[in-house]
mmCIF file of C-alpha atoms in Angstrom:
data_model
loop_
_atom_site.group_PDB
_atom_site.id
_atom_site.type_symbol
_atom_site.label_atom_id
_atom_site.label_comp_id
_atom_site.label_asym_id
_atom_site.label_seq_id
_atom_site.Cartn_x
_atom_site.Cartn_y
_atom_site.Cartn_z
ATOM 1 C CA ALA A 1262 12.355 -5.106 20.767
ATOM 2 C CA GLU A 1263 8.589 -3.330 20.328
ATOM 3 C CA MET A 1264 7.658 -1.616 23.934
ATOM 4 C CA GLY A 1265 8.873 1.381 22.790
ATOM 5 C CA SER A 1266 7.081 1.770 19.858
ATOM 6 C CA THR A 1267 3.532 0.468 22.084
ATOM 7 C CA LEU A 1268 4.626 2.835 24.649
ATOM 8 C CA PHE A 1269 5.137 6.122 23.565
ATOM 9 C CA THR A 1270 2.488 7.264 20.399
ATOM 10 C CA ILE A 1271 3.659 10.181 18.636
ATOM 11 C CA ALA A 1272 0.896 10.591 16.287
ATOM 12 C CA LYS A 1273 -2.525 9.241 17.198
ATOM 13 C CA ASP A 1274 -5.758 9.248 14.556
ATOM 14 C CA VAL A 1275 -3.395 8.877 11.229
ATOM 15 C CA LYS A 1276 -5.052 8.991 8.337
ATOM 16 C CA ILE A 1277 -3.076 8.375 4.908
ATOM 17 C CA GLN A 1278 -4.604 9.203 1.654
ATOM 18 C CA VAL A 1279 -3.403 8.098 -1.628
ATOM 19 C CA GLU A 1280 -4.407 10.319 -5.265
ATOM 20 C CA PHE A 1281 -2.426 8.723 -8.566
ATOM 21 C CA ASN A 1282 -2.355 9.844 -11.406
ATOM 22 C CA PRO A 1283 -4.476 9.353 -14.230
ATOM 23 C CA ALA A 1284 -2.064 10.070 -17.066
ATOM 24 C CA LYS A 1285 0.056 7.763 -15.132
ATOM 25 C CA VAL A 1286 -2.054 5.134 -13.485
ATOM 26 C CA ALA A 1287 -5.190 3.106 -15.493
ATOM 27 C CA ALA A 1288 -5.942 1.958 -11.612
ATOM 28 C CA TYR A 1289 -5.461 0.899 -8.589
ATOM 29 C CA ARG A 1290 -6.104 -1.241 -5.389
ATOM 30 C CA LEU A 1291 -5.115 -1.520 -1.962
ATOM 31 C CA ILE A 1292 -3.385 -4.224 -1.146
ATOM 32 C CA GLY A 1293 -5.086 -5.422 2.365
ATOM 33 C CA TYR A 1294 -5.472 -2.698 4.766
ATOM 34 C CA GLU A 1295 -9.829 -4.091 3.922
ATOM 35 C CA ASN A 1296 -10.596 -3.553 7.386
ATOM 36 C CA ARG A 1297 -9.400 -0.070 7.752
ATOM 37 C CA LEU A 1298 -10.662 1.869 4.751
ATOM 38 C CA LEU A 1299 -12.429 5.073 5.438
ATOM 39 C CA ASN A 1300 -14.635 7.370 2.725
ATOM 40 C CA LYS A 1301 -13.089 10.128 1.788
ATOM 41 C CA GLU A 1302 -14.679 11.789 3.135
ATOM 42 C CA ASP A 1303 -13.878 10.707 6.512
ATOM 43 C CA PHE A 1304 -10.016 12.088 5.713
ATOM 44 C CA ASN A 1305 -10.287 15.834 7.167
ATOM 45 C CA ASP A 1306 -12.852 14.972 9.464
ATOM 46 C CA ASP A 1307 -11.610 15.018 13.292
ATOM 47 C CA LYS A 1308 -13.897 13.612 15.314
ATOM 48 C CA LYS A 1309 -12.885 10.272 12.890
ATOM 49 C CA ASP A 1310 -11.041 8.017 14.491
ATOM 50 C CA ALA A 1311 -7.969 6.554 13.326
ATOM 51 C CA GLY A 1312 -5.093 4.380 13.721
ATOM 52 C CA GLU A 1313 -2.024 5.432 16.257
ATOM 53 C CA LEU A 1314 1.697 5.248 15.078
ATOM 54 C CA GLY A 1315 4.149 4.325 18.224
ATOM 55 C CA ALA A 1316 7.997 5.425 18.290
ATOM 56 C CA GLY A 1317 9.849 3.123 15.922
ATOM 57 C CA HIS A 1318 6.228 2.209 14.597
ATOM 58 C CA THR A 1319 6.795 2.484 10.332
ATOM 59 C CA VAL A 1320 4.037 1.762 8.425
ATOM 60 C CA THR A 1321 3.742 0.281 4.668
ATOM 61 C CA ALA A 1322 1.476 0.016 2.181
ATOM 62 C CA LEU A 1323 1.846 -1.647 -1.079
ATOM 63 C CA TYR A 1324 -0.251 -0.052 -4.704
ATOM 64 C CA GLU A 1325 -1.425 -2.765 -7.218
ATOM 65 C CA ILE A 1326 -1.286 -0.595 -9.726
ATOM 66 C CA ILE A 1327 -1.945 -1.211 -14.331
ATOM 67 C CA PRO A 1328 -0.870 1.966 -15.690
ATOM 68 C CA ALA A 1329 -2.465 4.801 -18.281
ATOM 69 C CA GLY A 1330 -2.791 2.484 -21.552
ATOM 70 C CA VAL A 1331 -1.957 -0.846 -20.310
ATOM 71 C CA LYS A 1332 -5.053 -3.455 -21.186
ATOM 72 C CA SER A 1333 -6.628 -4.935 -18.741
ATOM 73 C CA GLU A 1334 -9.185 -8.222 -17.984
ATOM 74 C CA PHE A 1335 -8.862 -5.866 -14.656
ATOM 75 C CA ILE A 1336 -10.133 -2.654 -16.181
ATOM 76 C CA LYS A 1337 -13.539 -2.047 -17.472
ATOM 77 C CA ASP A 1338 -15.149 -0.622 -19.910
ATOM 78 C CA VAL A 1339 -16.690 3.222 -19.024
ATOM 79 C CA ASP A 1340 -18.544 5.836 -20.445
ATOM 80 C CA LYS A 1341 -17.261 8.997 -20.181
ATOM 81 C CA LEU A 1342 -18.426 11.445 -16.994
ATOM 82 C CA LYS A 1343 -20.620 14.085 -18.032
ATOM 83 C CA TYR A 1344 -20.002 16.728 -15.885
ATOM 84 C CA GLN A 1345 -16.454 15.049 -14.895
ATOM 85 C CA LYS A 1346 -14.922 18.481 -13.887
ATOM 86 C CA LEU A 1347 -11.466 19.095 -16.999
ATOM 87 C CA SER A 1348 -8.042 19.768 -15.622
ATOM 88 C CA THR A 1349 -6.662 22.879 -16.943
ATOM 89 C CA THR A 1350 -2.318 21.563 -17.012
ATOM 90 C CA SER A 1351 -1.609 19.170 -18.416
ATOM 91 C CA LYS A 1352 -0.354 15.771 -16.293
ATOM 92 C CA SER A 1353 0.392 13.806 -18.972
ATOM 93 C CA GLU A 1354 3.751 16.408 -18.439
ATOM 94 C CA SER A 1355 4.419 15.927 -15.537
ATOM 95 C CA ASP A 1356 6.199 13.299 -14.319
ATOM 96 C CA GLU A 1357 4.104 13.001 -11.030
ATOM 97 C CA TRP A 1358 2.915 9.713 -10.314
ATOM 98 C CA MET A 1359 1.316 10.185 -6.929
ATOM 99 C CA THR A 1360 0.294 12.361 -4.122
ATOM 100 C CA VAL A 1361 0.420 11.622 -0.743
ATOM 101 C CA LYS A 1362 -1.514 13.296 2.450
ATOM 102 C CA LEU A 1363 -1.048 12.850 5.774
ATOM 103 C CA ARG A 1364 -2.976 13.691 8.467
ATOM 104 C CA TYR A 1365 -2.090 13.604 12.411
ATOM 105 C CA LYS A 1366 -3.119 14.942 15.268
ATOM 106 C CA LYS A 1367 -0.540 15.585 18.628
ATOM 107 C CA PRO A 1368 -0.591 12.858 21.161
ATOM 108 C CA ASN A 1369 -2.514 15.784 23.176
ATOM 109 C CA GLU A 1370 -4.792 17.666 20.886
ATOM 110 C CA ASP A 1371 -7.615 17.665 19.173
ATOM 111 C CA THR A 1372 -6.687 19.664 15.633
ATOM 112 C CA SER A 1373 -4.768 17.608 13.264
ATOM 113 C CA LYS A 1374 -1.830 18.434 11.136
ATOM 114 C CA LEU A 1375 -1.907 17.633 6.806
ATOM 115 C CA LEU A 1376 1.279 16.718 5.575
ATOM 116 C CA THR A 1377 1.617 16.623 1.463
ATOM 117 C CA GLU A 1378 4.578 14.766 -0.486
ATOM 118 C CA THR A 1379 4.379 14.359 -4.646
ATOM 119 C CA LEU A 1380 5.880 11.334 -6.167
ATOM 120 C CA LYS A 1381 7.762 11.544 -8.844
ATOM 121 C CA GLY A 1382 10.517 9.822 -10.919
ATOM 122 C CA LYS A 1383 10.942 6.947 -13.839
ATOM 123 C CA PRO A 1384 9.169 3.654 -12.625
ATOM 124 C CA VAL A 1385 12.656 1.303 -11.915
ATOM 125 C CA THR A 1386 12.236 -2.970 -11.855
ATOM 126 C CA VAL A 1387 11.467 -4.955 -9.220
ATOM 127 C CA ALA A 1388 15.251 -6.830 -8.931
ATOM 128 C CA LYS A 1389 15.996 -3.178 -8.621
ATOM 129 C CA SER A 1390 14.124 -2.078 -6.191
ATOM 130 C CA SER A 1391 15.323 -1.994 -2.212
ATOM 131 C CA ASP A 1392 15.010 -4.886 -0.139
ATOM 132 C CA ASN A 1393 12.248 -3.332 2.106
ATOM 133 C CA PHE A 1394 10.403 -3.356 -0.984
ATOM 134 C CA ARG A 1395 10.243 -6.812 -2.409
ATOM 135 C CA PHE A 1396 10.174 -8.464 1.063
ATOM 136 C CA SER A 1397 6.580 -6.592 1.889
ATOM 137 C CA ALA A 1398 6.319 -8.013 -2.225
ATOM 138 C CA ALA A 1399 6.555 -10.953 -1.368
ATOM 139 C CA VAL A 1400 4.901 -10.708 1.851
ATOM 140 C CA ALA A 1401 1.707 -9.718 0.502
ATOM 141 C CA GLU A 1402 1.682 -12.057 -2.881
ATOM 142 C CA PHE A 1403 1.583 -14.720 -0.004
ATOM 143 C CA GLY A 1404 -1.204 -13.024 1.412
ATOM 144 C CA MET A 1405 -2.666 -13.586 -1.080
ATOM 145 C CA LEU A 1406 -1.818 -17.207 -1.918
ATOM 146 C CA LEU A 1407 -3.144 -18.060 1.987
ATOM 147 C CA ARG A 1408 -6.597 -16.089 0.551
ATOM 148 C CA ASP A 1409 -6.293 -17.653 -2.151
ATOM 149 C CA SER A 1410 -7.116 -14.098 -3.705
ATOM 150 C CA LYS A 1411 -8.885 -13.212 -7.286
ATOM 151 C CA PHE A 1412 -5.576 -10.770 -7.721
ATOM 152 C CA LYS A 1413 -2.768 -13.551 -7.441
ATOM 153 C CA GLN A 1414 -3.092 -14.258 -10.832
ATOM 154 C CA ASN A 1415 0.378 -16.573 -11.608
ATOM 155 C CA SER A 1416 1.564 -16.222 -8.020
ATOM 156 C CA SER A 1417 3.836 -19.029 -6.130
ATOM 157 C CA TYR A 1418 4.936 -20.790 -2.450
ATOM 158 C CA ASP A 1419 7.927 -20.771 -4.854
ATOM 159 C CA SER A 1420 7.872 -17.014 -6.808
ATOM 160 C CA VAL A 1421 7.676 -16.066 -2.783
ATOM 161 C CA LEU A 1422 10.262 -17.774 -1.529
ATOM 162 C CA LYS A 1423 12.871 -16.238 -4.232
ATOM 163 C CA LEU A 1424 11.446 -12.300 -4.069
ATOM 164 C CA ALA A 1425 12.206 -12.967 0.657
ATOM 165 C CA GLN A 1426 15.354 -14.445 0.440
ATOM 166 C CA ALA A 1427 16.780 -12.349 -2.293
ATOM 167 C CA ALA A 1428 15.375 -9.149 0.016
ATOM 168 C CA LYS A 1429 16.127 -10.403 4.038
ATOM 169 C CA GLY A 1430 18.814 -7.718 3.539
ATOM 170 C CA ASP A 1431 19.583 -5.594 7.465
ATOM 171 C CA ASP A 1432 16.981 -8.489 9.272
ATOM 172 C CA THR A 1433 18.771 -7.110 12.678
ATOM 173 C CA GLU A 1434 15.250 -9.028 14.694
ATOM 174 C CA GLY A 1435 15.201 -12.830 12.660
ATOM 175 C CA TYR A 1436 11.396 -11.720 11.323
ATOM 176 C CA ARG A 1437 12.399 -11.905 7.674
ATOM 177 C CA ALA A 1438 14.296 -15.406 8.844
ATOM 178 C CA GLU A 1439 11.544 -16.901 10.132
ATOM 179 C CA PHE A 1440 8.605 -16.380 7.588
ATOM 180 C CA ILE A 1441 10.646 -18.233 4.947
ATOM 181 C CA PRO A 1442 10.568 -21.528 6.803
ATOM 182 C CA LEU A 1443 6.390 -20.046 7.634
ATOM 183 C CA VAL A 1444 5.954 -20.160 3.606
ATOM 184 C CA GLU A 1445 7.637 -23.734 3.209
ATOM 185 C CA LYS A 1446 5.550 -25.056 5.223
ATOM 186 C CA ALA A 1447 2.356 -22.756 4.113
ATOM 187 C CA SER A 1448 3.562 -24.358 0.542
ATOM 188 C CA LEU A 1449 3.843 -28.077 1.815
ATOM 189 C CA LEU A 1450 0.300 -27.594 3.527
ATOM 190 C CA ASP A 1451 -1.410 -26.324 0.647
ATOM 191 C CA GLY A 1452 0.011 -28.869 -2.130
ATOM 192 C CA ALA A 1453 -1.492 -31.802 0.371
ATOM 193 C CA ASP A 1454 -4.626 -30.530 -0.322
ATOM 194 C CA SER A 1455 -4.823 -31.110 -3.715
#
């Protein structure tokens, strides 16, 4: 099932850069990928090596956000920057949440191309999100439990199971069905240690 995606590279040195609208998002963090982070100046550097995408590959990146105006223990009070450039356009009236930039090279080229997309709209509840999003969120929550992340807060194996079971969706390869017993086993092992 995965042979084609590893044999045929469709893009090399793939880099993704996300910029959140500060009028909508007070703070954010990328879940996972800690070992793949690039410095911001590396995004435009065609000499900087990055990942490859094969035919049929998909990449999912989840961000945990704290909306603007929401108080959180994870947002520390910081003095305003004296030399911060002020925007002349009002971001607060915009329905833009973020801009995503994707830079990649064709397999036989050494100069990258840039794609830019802006995400607009209104937020939806987890219950109204897609099966793919909910299942990805269940996997991310499971990862935070396994790593005993300081960000896990009220996460539990039970909530991972409920989210994953309700979001199995179109599981033609059976990978999502395999995930559920894995979570159940981890829950039992974790309970045995407590």
